[in-house]
Coordinates of C-alpha atoms and ligand atoms in Angstrom, one line a residue:
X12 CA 10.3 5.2 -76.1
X13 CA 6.6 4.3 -76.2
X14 CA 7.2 1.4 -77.9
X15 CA 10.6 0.0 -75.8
X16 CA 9.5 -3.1 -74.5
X17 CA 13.0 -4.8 -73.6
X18 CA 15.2 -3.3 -70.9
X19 CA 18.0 -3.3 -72.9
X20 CA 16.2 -0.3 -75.5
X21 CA 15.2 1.3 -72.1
X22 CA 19.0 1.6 -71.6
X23 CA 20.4 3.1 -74.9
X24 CA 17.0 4.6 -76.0
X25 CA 15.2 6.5 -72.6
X26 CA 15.4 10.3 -73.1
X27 CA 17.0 10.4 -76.7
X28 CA 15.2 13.2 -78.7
X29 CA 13.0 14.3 -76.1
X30 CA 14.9 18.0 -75.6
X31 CA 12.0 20.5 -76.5
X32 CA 14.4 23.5 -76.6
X33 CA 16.4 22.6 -79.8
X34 CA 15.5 18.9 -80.5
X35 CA 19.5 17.8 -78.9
X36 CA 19.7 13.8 -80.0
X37 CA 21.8 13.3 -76.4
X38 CA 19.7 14.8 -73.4
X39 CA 21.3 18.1 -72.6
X40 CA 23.5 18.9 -69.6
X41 CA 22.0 21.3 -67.4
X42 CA 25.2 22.3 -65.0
X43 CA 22.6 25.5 -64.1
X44 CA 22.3 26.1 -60.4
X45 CA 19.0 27.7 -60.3
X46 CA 16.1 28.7 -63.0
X47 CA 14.4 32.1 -64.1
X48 CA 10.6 31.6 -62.4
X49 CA 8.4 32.3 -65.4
X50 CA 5.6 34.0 -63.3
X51 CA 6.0 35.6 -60.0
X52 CA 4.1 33.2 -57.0
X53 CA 4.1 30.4 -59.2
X54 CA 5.6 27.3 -58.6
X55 CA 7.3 25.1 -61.4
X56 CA 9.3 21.7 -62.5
X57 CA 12.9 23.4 -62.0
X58 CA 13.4 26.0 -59.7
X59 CA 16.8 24.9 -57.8
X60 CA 19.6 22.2 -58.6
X61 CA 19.6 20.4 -55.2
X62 CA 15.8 19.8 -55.7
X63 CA 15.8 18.8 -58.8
X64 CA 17.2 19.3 -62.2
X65 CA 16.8 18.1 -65.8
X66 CA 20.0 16.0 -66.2
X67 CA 19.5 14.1 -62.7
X68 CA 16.0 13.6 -63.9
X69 CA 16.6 11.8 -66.7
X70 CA 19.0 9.5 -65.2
X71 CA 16.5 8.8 -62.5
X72 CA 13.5 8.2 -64.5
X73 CA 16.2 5.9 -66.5
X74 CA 17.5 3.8 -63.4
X75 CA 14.0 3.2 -62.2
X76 CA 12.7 1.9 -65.4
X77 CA 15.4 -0.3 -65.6
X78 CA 15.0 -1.6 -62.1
X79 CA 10.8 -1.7 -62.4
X80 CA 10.8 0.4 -59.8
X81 CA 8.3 3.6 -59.5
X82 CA 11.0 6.0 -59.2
X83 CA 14.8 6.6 -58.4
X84 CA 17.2 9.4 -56.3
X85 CA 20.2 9.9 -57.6
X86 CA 22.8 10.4 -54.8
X87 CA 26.5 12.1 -55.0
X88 CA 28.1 8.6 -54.1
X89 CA 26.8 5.1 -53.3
X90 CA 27.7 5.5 -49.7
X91 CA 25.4 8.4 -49.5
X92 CA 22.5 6.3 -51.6
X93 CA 23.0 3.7 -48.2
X94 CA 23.1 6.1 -45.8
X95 CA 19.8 8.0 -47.4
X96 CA 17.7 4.8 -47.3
X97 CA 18.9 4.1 -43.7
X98 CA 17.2 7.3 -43.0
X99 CA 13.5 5.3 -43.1
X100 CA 14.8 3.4 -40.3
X101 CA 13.3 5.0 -37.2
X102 CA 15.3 5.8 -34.6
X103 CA 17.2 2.6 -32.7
X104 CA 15.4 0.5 -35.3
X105 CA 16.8 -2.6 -36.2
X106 CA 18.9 -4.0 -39.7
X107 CA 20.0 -7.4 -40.4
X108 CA 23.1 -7.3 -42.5
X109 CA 25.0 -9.9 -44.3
X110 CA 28.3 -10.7 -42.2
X111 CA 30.1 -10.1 -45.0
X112 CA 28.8 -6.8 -46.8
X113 CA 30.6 -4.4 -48.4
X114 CA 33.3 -2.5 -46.2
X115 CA 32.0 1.0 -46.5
X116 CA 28.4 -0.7 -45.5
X117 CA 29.5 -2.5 -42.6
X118 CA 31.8 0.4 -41.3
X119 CA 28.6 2.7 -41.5
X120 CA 26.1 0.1 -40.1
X121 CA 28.8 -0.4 -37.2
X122 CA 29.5 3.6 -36.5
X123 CA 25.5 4.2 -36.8
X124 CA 25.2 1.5 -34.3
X125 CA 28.0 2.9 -31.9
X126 CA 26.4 6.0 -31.8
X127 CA 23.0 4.4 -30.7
X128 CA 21.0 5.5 -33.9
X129 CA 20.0 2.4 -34.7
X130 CA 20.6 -1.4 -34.0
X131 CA 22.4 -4.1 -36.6
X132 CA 23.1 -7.6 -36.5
X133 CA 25.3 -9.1 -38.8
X134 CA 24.4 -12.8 -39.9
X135 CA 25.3 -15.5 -42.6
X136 CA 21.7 -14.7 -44.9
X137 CA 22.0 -18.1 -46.6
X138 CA 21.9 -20.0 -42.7
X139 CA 17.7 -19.9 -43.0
X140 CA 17.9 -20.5 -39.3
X141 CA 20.1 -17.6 -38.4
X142 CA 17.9 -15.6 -41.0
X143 CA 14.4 -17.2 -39.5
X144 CA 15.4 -16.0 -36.1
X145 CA 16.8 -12.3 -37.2
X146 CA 13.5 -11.9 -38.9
X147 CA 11.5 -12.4 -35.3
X148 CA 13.1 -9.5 -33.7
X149 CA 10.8 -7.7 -36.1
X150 CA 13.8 -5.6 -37.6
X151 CA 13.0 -2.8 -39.7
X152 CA 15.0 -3.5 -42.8
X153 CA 16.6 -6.7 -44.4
X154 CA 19.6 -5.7 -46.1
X155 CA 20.8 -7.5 -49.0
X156 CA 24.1 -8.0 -51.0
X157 CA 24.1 -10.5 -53.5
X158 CA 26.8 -11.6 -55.2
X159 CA 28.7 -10.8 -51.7
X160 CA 32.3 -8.9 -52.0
X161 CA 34.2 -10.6 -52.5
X162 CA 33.6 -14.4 -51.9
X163 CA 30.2 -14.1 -54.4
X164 CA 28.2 -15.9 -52.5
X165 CA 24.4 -15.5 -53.6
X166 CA 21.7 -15.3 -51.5
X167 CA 18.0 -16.2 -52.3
X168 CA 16.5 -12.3 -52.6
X169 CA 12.9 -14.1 -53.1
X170 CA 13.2 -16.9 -49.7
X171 CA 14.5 -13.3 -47.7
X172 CA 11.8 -11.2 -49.3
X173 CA 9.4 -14.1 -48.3
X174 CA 10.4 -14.8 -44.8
X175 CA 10.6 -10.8 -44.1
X176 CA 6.8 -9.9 -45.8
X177 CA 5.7 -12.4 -43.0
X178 CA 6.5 -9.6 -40.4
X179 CA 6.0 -6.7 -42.6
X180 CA 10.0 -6.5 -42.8
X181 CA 11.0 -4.1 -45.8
X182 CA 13.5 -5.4 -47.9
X183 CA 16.4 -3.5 -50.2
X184 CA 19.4 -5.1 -52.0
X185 CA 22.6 -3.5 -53.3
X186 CA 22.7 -4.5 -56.9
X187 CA 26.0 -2.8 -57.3
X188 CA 27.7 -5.9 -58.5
X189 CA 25.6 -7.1 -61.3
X190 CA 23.7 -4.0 -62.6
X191 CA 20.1 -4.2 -63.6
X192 CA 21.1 -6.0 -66.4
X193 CA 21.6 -9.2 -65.2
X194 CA 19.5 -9.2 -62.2
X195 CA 16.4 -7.3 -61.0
X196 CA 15.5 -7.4 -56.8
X197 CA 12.3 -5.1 -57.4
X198 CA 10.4 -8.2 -59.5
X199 CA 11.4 -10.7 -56.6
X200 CA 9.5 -8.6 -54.6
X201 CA 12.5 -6.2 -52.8
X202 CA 11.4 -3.0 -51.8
X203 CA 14.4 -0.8 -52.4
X204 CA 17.2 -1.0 -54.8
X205 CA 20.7 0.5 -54.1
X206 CA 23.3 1.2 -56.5
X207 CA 26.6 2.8 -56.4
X208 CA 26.5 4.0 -60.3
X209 CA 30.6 4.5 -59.4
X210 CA 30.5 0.3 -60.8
X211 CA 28.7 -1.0 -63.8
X212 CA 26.2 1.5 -64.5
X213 CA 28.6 4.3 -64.9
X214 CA 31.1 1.5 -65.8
X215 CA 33.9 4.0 -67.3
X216 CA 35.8 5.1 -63.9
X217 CA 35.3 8.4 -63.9
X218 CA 32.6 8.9 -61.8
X219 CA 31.6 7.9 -58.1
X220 CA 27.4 8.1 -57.7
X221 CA 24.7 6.2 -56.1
X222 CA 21.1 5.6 -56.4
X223 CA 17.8 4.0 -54.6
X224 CA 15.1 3.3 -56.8
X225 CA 11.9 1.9 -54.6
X226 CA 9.1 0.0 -56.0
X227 CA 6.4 2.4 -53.9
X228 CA 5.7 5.9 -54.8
X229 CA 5.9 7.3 -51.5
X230 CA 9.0 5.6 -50.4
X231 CA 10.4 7.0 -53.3
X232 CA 8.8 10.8 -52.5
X233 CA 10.1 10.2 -48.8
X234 CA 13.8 9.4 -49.8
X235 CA 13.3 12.9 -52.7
X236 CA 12.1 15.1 -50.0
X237 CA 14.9 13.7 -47.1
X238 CA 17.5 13.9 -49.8
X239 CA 16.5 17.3 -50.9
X240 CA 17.0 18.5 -47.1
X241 CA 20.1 17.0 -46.4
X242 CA 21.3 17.4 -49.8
X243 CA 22.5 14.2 -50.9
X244 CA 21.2 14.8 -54.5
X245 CA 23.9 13.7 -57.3
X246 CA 25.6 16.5 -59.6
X247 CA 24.5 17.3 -63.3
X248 CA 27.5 16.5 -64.3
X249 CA 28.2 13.0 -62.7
X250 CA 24.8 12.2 -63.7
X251 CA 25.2 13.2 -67.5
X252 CA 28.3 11.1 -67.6
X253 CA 26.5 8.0 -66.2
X254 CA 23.5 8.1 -67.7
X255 CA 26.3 8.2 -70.9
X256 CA 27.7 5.2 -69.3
X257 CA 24.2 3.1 -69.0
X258 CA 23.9 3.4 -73.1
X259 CA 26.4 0.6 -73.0
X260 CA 25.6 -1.2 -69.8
X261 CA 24.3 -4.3 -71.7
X262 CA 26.8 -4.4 -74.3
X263 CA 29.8 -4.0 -71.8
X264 CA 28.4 -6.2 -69.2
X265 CA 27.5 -9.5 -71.6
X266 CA 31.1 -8.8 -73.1
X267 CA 32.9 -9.0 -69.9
X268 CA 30.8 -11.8 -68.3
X269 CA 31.6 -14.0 -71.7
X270 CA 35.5 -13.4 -70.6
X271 CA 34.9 -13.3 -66.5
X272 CA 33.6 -17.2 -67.3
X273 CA 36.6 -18.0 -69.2
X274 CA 39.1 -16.8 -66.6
X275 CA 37.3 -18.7 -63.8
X276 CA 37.8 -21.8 -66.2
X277 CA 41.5 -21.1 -66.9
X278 CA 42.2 -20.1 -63.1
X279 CA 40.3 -23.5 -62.0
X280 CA 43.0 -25.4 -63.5
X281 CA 45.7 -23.5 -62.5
X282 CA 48.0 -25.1 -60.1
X283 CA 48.9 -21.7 -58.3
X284 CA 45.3 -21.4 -57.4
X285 CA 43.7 -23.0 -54.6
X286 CA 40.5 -21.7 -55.1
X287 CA 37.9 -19.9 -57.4
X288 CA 35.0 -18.2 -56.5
X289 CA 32.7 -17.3 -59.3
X290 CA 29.1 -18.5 -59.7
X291 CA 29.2 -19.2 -63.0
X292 CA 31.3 -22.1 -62.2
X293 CA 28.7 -25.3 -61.1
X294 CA 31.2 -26.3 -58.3
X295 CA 30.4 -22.6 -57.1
X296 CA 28.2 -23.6 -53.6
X297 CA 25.5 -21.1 -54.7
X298 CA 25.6 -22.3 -58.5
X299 CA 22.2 -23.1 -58.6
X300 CA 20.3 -19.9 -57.1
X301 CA 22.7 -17.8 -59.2
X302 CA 21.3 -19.8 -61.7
X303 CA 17.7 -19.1 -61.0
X304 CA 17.6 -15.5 -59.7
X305 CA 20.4 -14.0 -62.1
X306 CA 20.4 -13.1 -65.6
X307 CA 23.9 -13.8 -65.8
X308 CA 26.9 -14.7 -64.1
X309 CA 28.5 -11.5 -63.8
X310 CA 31.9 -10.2 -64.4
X311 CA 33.2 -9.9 -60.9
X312 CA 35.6 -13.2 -59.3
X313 CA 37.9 -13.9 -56.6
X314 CA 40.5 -16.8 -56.4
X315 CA 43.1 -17.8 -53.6
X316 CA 46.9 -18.0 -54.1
X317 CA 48.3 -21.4 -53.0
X318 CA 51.0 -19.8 -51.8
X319 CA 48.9 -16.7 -49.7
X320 CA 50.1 -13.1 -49.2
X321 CA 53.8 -14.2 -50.1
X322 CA 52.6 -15.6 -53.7
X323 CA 50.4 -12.2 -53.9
X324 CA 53.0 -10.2 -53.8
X325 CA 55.1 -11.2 -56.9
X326 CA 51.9 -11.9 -58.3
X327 CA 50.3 -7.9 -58.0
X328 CA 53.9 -6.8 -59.2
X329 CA 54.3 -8.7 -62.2
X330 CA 50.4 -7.8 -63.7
X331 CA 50.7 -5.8 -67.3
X332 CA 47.1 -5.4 -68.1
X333 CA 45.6 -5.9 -65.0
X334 CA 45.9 -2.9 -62.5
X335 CA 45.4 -3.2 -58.7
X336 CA 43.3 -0.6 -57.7
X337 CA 39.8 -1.2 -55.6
X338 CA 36.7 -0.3 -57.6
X339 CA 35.1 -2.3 -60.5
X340 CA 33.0 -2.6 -62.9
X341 CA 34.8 -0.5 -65.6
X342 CA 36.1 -1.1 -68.9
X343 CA 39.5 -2.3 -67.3
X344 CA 40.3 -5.1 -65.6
X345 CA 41.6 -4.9 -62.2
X346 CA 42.6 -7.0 -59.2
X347 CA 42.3 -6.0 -55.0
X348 CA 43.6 -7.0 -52.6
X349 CA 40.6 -7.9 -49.9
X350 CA 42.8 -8.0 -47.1
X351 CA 45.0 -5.2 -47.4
X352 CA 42.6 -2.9 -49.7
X353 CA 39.0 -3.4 -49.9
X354 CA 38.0 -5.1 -46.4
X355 CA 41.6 -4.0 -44.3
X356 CA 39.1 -1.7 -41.9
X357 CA 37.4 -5.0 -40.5
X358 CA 39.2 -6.9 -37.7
X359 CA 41.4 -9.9 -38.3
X360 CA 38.8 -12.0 -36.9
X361 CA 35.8 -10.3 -38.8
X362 CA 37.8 -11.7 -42.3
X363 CA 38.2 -14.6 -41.0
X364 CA 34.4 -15.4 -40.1
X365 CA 33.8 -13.5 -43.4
X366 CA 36.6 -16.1 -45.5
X367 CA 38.6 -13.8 -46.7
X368 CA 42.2 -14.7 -46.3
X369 CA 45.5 -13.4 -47.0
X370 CA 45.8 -14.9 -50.3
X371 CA 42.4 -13.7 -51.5
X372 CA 42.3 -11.6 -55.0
X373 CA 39.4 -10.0 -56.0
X374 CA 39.3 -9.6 -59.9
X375 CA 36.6 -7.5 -62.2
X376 CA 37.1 -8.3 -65.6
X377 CA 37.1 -5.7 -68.3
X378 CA 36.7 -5.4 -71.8
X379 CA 40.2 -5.8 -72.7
X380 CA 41.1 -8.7 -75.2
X381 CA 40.5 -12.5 -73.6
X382 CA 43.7 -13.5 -75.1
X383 CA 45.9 -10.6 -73.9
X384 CA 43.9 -11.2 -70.3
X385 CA 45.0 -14.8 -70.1
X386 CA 48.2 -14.5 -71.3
X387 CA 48.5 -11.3 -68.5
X388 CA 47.4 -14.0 -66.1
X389 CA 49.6 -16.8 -67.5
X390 CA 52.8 -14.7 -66.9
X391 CA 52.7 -13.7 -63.9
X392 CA 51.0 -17.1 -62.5
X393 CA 54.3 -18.7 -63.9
X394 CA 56.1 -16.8 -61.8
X395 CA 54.4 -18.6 -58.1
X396 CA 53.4 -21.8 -58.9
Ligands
LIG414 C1 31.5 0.7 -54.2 C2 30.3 0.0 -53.5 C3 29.5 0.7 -52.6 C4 29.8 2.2 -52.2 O1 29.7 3.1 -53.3 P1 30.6 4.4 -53.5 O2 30.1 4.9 -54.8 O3 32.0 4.0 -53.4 O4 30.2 5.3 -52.3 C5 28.5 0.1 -52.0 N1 28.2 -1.2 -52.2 C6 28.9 -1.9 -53.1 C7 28.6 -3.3 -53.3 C8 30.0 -1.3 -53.7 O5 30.8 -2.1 -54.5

């Protein structure tokens, strides 16, 4: 590991032959609770699970080299990675969210706010205005989603991080939808990273997790020691399974971004489709900064139905490799349902602001054969247009 200069070695390579007990290839899982104290009144590495623990360790030290950040907590579920990290906003502090974030965000945000623990506004990031004038109530955190769920609409992390380092604004990003393979907040200057390790960097569905990796030390020994307390610290097990998952995060992701671009291409010209929203595609409106601040496109697209929630119907039902189920960034592809799945907790008029009509389909394109995708797609488009 000395020598790993690229991030993708980082990612099959970090902890492999490191075990000092028996010389184990694959770091070892630790499911142990506690561990024997070598000396009485004296203090070690691994004492108690929800402190720490080897297998956790590893995946952390693994997610914040990957992210260039000086450290990473591993959480039992992305959720409880965003709730953690609003913890270091002081009481009745204020956030500025994205207007369209991801549901479980903006249902949090919105309770956390009902309940007077903090203040949140909710604004269109890429209106500089609207961002400009956010940033002079001197909020405590920027929050960040780029691509946005599920339109993919890309913000410019670099202009936010800019505009909020002005007024000594902290900045953090949920990288959930691109992985730190194709794009990395940290080096545009973001202060925090969030992950739900459920998507791409577990990437096999049988996991949910989360993660904040923070580019300062003692952000990163604040969120340890809060996490420790309340226990939001991630399971041996979960975290065995996705550092087992990040091996392949480069491989898998580059695969299904080379097909995601193909079926944004083929559902362009589609005459059942109204729409396509994927950056990759130059008539995408944020084409450009996608362009600049991403390492890729990404495997993740939405597209509308001509014929709305009455064409998505037939649609869903007629799907033979394509399952409709929420979640993403697995080996198999899948479609949602915004409306009625993913984002049916916000209002009707929320959705609206946000774009996302009835005949809305998220899509997260897996590793499945192109040809068999398309032809999936081909089928059951026949049957609407
Ligand atoms: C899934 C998801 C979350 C929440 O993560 P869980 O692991 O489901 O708790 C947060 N942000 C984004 C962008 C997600 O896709």
């Amino acid at each position: 590991m000395a020598r790993a200069k690229s991030y993708r070695t980082i990612a099959v390579a970090n902890g492999i032959a490191a075990d000092k007990a028996f010389g184990a290839v694959t770091p070892p899982l630790y499911l142990s609770s506690n561990f024997a104290f070598s000396k009485f009144e004296q203090s070690q590495d691994y004492e108690y699970s929800r402190t720490s623990n080897p297998t956790r360790d590893v995946l952390a030290d693994t997610l914040a080299k990957l992210e260039g950040g000086s450290g990473a907590v591993v959480t039992p579920t992305g959720m409880s990675a965003i709730h953690l990290l609003l913890s270091r906003v002081p009481a009745g502090g204020l956030v500025i969210a994205p207007y369209d974030c991801y549901g479980g965000t903006y249902r949090l945000l919105a309770a956390l706010k009902e309940r007077h623990q903090l203040d949140v506004v909710f604004i269109d990031q890429s209106d500089s205005a609207a961002l400009t004038s956010a940033i002079q109530r001197e909020p405590s955190l920027v929050w960040v989603e780029t691509p946005s769920n599920p339109l993919m609409r890309v913000v410019d992390i670099r202009g936010i991080v800019e505009l909020a380092g002005g007024w000594n604004v902290k900045v953090a990003v949920d990288n959930t939808f691109l992985s730190p393979a194709l794009q990395q907040p940290l080096g545009l200057g973001a202060d925090y990273v969030v992950h739900s390790t459920t998507k791409y960097l577990n990437g096999h569905s049988d996991v949910v997790g989360g993660a904040i990796v923070a580019s300062d030390p003692s952000e990163v020994e604040a969120l340890r020691s809060w996490a420790n307390i309340t226990g939001a610290t991630g399971s041996p097990f979960d975290s065995y399974l996705t550092l087992r998952g990040i091996r392949t995060l480069f491989a898998r992701v580059e695969r299904q971004q080379s097909t995601a671009l193909v079926i944004a291409d083929f559902l362009l010209q589609h005459p059942a489709v109204s729409a396509v929203h994927y950056p990759g595609l130059p008539s995408h409106p944020t084409h450009g900064i996608a362009a600049r601040q991403q390492r890729g496109w990404g495997a993740m697209l939405s597209f509308e139905l001509k014929g709305g929630i009455e064409a998505v119907r037939p649609f869903v039902a007629s799907l033979g490799i394509f399952t409709l189920a929420e979640s993403l960034g697995g080996v198999e592809s899948l479609v949602a349902h915004p409306s009625t799945m993913t984002h049916a907790g916000m209002s009707v008029e929320t959705r609206r602001l946000a774009g996302i009509t009835d005949g809305l389909l998220r899509m997260s394109v897996g590793l499945e054969a192109e040809e068999d995708l398309i032809d999936d797609l081909t089928q059951s488009l026949s049957l609407i247009a």
